[in-house]
mmCIF file of C-alpha atoms in Angstrom:
data_model
loop_
_atom_site.group_PDB
_atom_site.id
_atom_site.type_symbol
_atom_site.label_atom_id
_atom_site.label_comp_id
_atom_site.label_asym_id
_atom_site.label_seq_id
_atom_site.Cartn_x
_atom_site.Cartn_y
_atom_site.Cartn_z
ATOM 1 C CA GLN F 1 93.632 112.729 97.862
ATOM 2 C CA VAL F 2 90.324 111.958 99.574
ATOM 3 C CA GLN F 3 87.301 109.784 98.840
ATOM 4 C CA LEU F 4 83.886 111.068 99.868
ATOM 5 C CA GLU F 5 80.695 109.047 100.271
ATOM 6 C CA GLU F 6 77.295 110.609 100.873
ATOM 7 C CA SER F 7 74.255 109.031 102.480
ATOM 8 C CA GLY F 8 70.914 110.092 103.883
ATOM 9 C CA GLY F 9 69.021 111.261 100.824
ATOM 10 C CA GLY F 10 65.475 110.239 100.060
ATOM 11 C CA LEU F 11 61.912 111.329 99.395
ATOM 12 C CA VAL F 12 60.344 113.679 101.914
ATOM 13 C CA GLN F 13 57.325 115.952 102.095
ATOM 14 C CA ALA F 14 57.669 119.708 102.074
ATOM 15 C CA GLY F 15 58.227 121.117 105.546
ATOM 16 C CA LYS F 16 60.018 118.023 106.804
ATOM 17 C CA SER F 17 63.698 117.470 107.595
ATOM 18 C CA LEU F 18 66.558 115.307 106.352
ATOM 19 C CA ARG F 19 70.156 114.935 107.444
ATOM 20 C CA LEU F 20 72.807 114.138 104.885
ATOM 21 C CA SER F 21 76.073 112.532 105.911
ATOM 22 C CA CYS F 22 79.434 112.479 104.162
ATOM 23 C CA ALA F 23 82.159 110.049 105.152
ATOM 24 C CA ALA F 24 85.707 111.087 104.256
ATOM 25 C CA SER F 25 88.597 108.689 103.759
ATOM 26 C CA ARG F 26 91.065 110.914 105.601
ATOM 27 C CA ASP F 27 91.171 113.232 108.582
ATOM 28 C CA ILE F 28 88.867 116.093 107.659
ATOM 29 C CA PHE F 29 90.841 118.589 109.720
ATOM 30 C CA THR F 30 93.495 118.236 106.996
ATOM 31 C CA LEU F 31 91.028 119.429 104.358
ATOM 32 C CA ASN F 32 91.004 123.152 103.619
ATOM 33 C CA ILE F 33 87.289 123.237 102.936
ATOM 34 C CA VAL F 34 84.439 120.755 103.144
ATOM 35 C CA GLY F 35 80.945 121.434 101.948
ATOM 36 C CA TRP F 36 77.802 120.529 100.068
ATOM 37 C CA TYR F 37 76.666 121.378 96.572
ATOM 38 C CA ARG F 38 73.506 120.384 94.742
ATOM 39 C CA GLN F 39 72.301 120.034 91.191
ATOM 40 C CA ALA F 40 68.663 120.223 90.202
ATOM 41 C CA PRO F 41 67.445 118.713 86.924
ATOM 42 C CA GLY F 42 68.411 120.944 84.013
ATOM 43 C CA LYS F 43 70.400 123.311 86.212
ATOM 44 C CA GLN F 44 74.042 123.863 87.058
ATOM 45 C CA ARG F 45 75.597 122.588 90.224
ATOM 46 C CA GLU F 46 75.363 125.217 92.958
ATOM 47 C CA LEU F 47 76.864 125.808 96.372
ATOM 48 C CA VAL F 48 74.691 124.907 99.335
ATOM 49 C CA ALA F 49 77.073 125.296 102.275
ATOM 50 C CA THR F 50 80.798 125.244 102.928
ATOM 51 C CA SER F 51 82.854 124.968 106.093
ATOM 52 C CA PRO F 52 86.495 126.011 105.912
ATOM 53 C CA ASN F 53 89.095 125.016 108.476
ATOM 54 C CA VAL F 54 89.687 128.683 109.117
ATOM 55 C CA GLY F 55 86.937 131.229 108.709
ATOM 56 C CA ASN F 56 83.181 131.258 108.664
ATOM 57 C CA THR F 57 80.733 128.864 107.133
ATOM 58 C CA GLU F 58 78.967 130.035 104.015
ATOM 59 C CA TYR F 59 75.415 129.282 102.941
ATOM 60 C CA ALA F 60 73.461 129.881 99.779
ATOM 61 C CA PRO F 61 70.843 132.602 100.418
ATOM 62 C CA SER F 62 68.077 130.156 99.569
ATOM 63 C CA VAL F 63 69.001 127.784 102.410
ATOM 64 C CA LYS F 64 70.265 130.183 105.071
ATOM 65 C CA GLY F 65 68.336 129.709 108.290
ATOM 66 C CA ARG F 66 67.049 126.292 107.197
ATOM 67 C CA PHE F 67 70.216 124.252 106.566
ATOM 68 C CA THR F 68 73.171 123.719 108.868
ATOM 69 C CA ILE F 69 76.560 122.248 107.954
ATOM 70 C CA SER F 70 78.617 120.594 110.659
ATOM 71 C CA ARG F 71 81.728 118.488 111.071
ATOM 72 C CA ASP F 72 82.713 115.640 113.345
ATOM 73 C CA ASN F 73 86.486 115.603 113.109
ATOM 74 C CA ALA F 74 86.789 112.511 115.312
ATOM 75 C CA LYS F 75 84.622 110.483 112.892
ATOM 76 C CA ASN F 76 85.778 112.176 109.671
ATOM 77 C CA MET F 77 82.177 113.062 108.916
ATOM 78 C CA VAL F 78 80.482 116.114 107.452
ATOM 79 C CA TYR F 79 76.748 116.624 107.873
ATOM 80 C CA LEU F 80 74.054 118.765 106.328
ATOM 81 C CA GLN F 81 70.953 119.181 108.461
ATOM 82 C CA MET F 82 68.107 120.318 106.222
ATOM 83 C CA ASN F 83 64.943 121.656 107.870
ATOM 84 C CA SER F 84 61.758 123.122 106.427
ATOM 85 C CA LEU F 85 62.465 121.495 103.101
ATOM 86 C CA GLU F 86 60.872 122.947 99.987
ATOM 87 C CA PRO F 87 60.228 121.369 96.564
ATOM 88 C CA GLU F 88 62.915 123.730 95.207
ATOM 89 C CA ASP F 89 65.465 121.872 97.328
ATOM 90 C CA THR F 90 65.060 118.794 95.127
ATOM 91 C CA GLY F 91 68.265 117.654 93.476
ATOM 92 C CA VAL F 92 71.378 115.549 93.766
ATOM 93 C CA TYR F 93 73.482 116.628 96.717
ATOM 94 C CA TYR F 94 77.247 116.274 96.505
ATOM 95 C CA CYS F 95 79.809 116.303 99.246
ATOM 96 C CA TYR F 96 82.852 118.415 98.406
ATOM 97 C CA ALA F 97 86.357 118.790 99.748
ATOM 98 C CA ARG F 98 89.356 120.825 98.739
ATOM 99 C CA ILE F 99 93.008 120.113 99.440
ATOM 100 C CA PHE F 100 95.528 120.569 96.637
ATOM 101 C CA GLY F 101 92.568 119.953 94.350
ATOM 102 C CA GLU F 102 88.819 119.470 94.418
ATOM 103 C CA TYR F 103 87.101 116.217 95.318
ATOM 104 C CA TRP F 104 83.483 115.137 94.993
ATOM 105 C CA GLY F 105 81.319 112.318 96.235
ATOM 106 C CA GLN F 106 79.008 110.383 93.941
ATOM 107 C CA GLY F 107 75.939 112.290 95.120
ATOM 108 C CA THR F 108 72.723 111.420 96.919
ATOM 109 C CA GLN F 109 69.238 112.208 95.626
ATOM 110 C CA VAL F 110 66.922 114.416 97.653
ATOM 111 C CA THR F 111 63.334 114.729 96.463
ATOM 112 C CA VAL F 112 60.892 117.043 98.209
ATOM 113 C CA SER F 113 57.240 116.598 97.342
ATOM 114 C CA SER F 114 54.676 119.372 97.677
#
């Protein structure tokens, strides 16, 4: 089991950057996959980026080249660096982990104004 807590969301103008952080309650190298999902108003939750322990990171086509997922295993942290933000990036961003089950944080709101 793992608890996840996001931080770093907020209101930002289009074209600017934000960095989201996710603190995990256990060693993240023990997690099969960590990642970020988001949910816009009236839409389903969608994958933003994932980082498996083995294999390549995966990004949604809409964020590729603008967002970067990273891990700090020593601090049990997962980050999402978001550059060149667009109003379409607005939503609640959730940290995700998978090990013998799926785990989610409570979410952090990101609002991008035009």
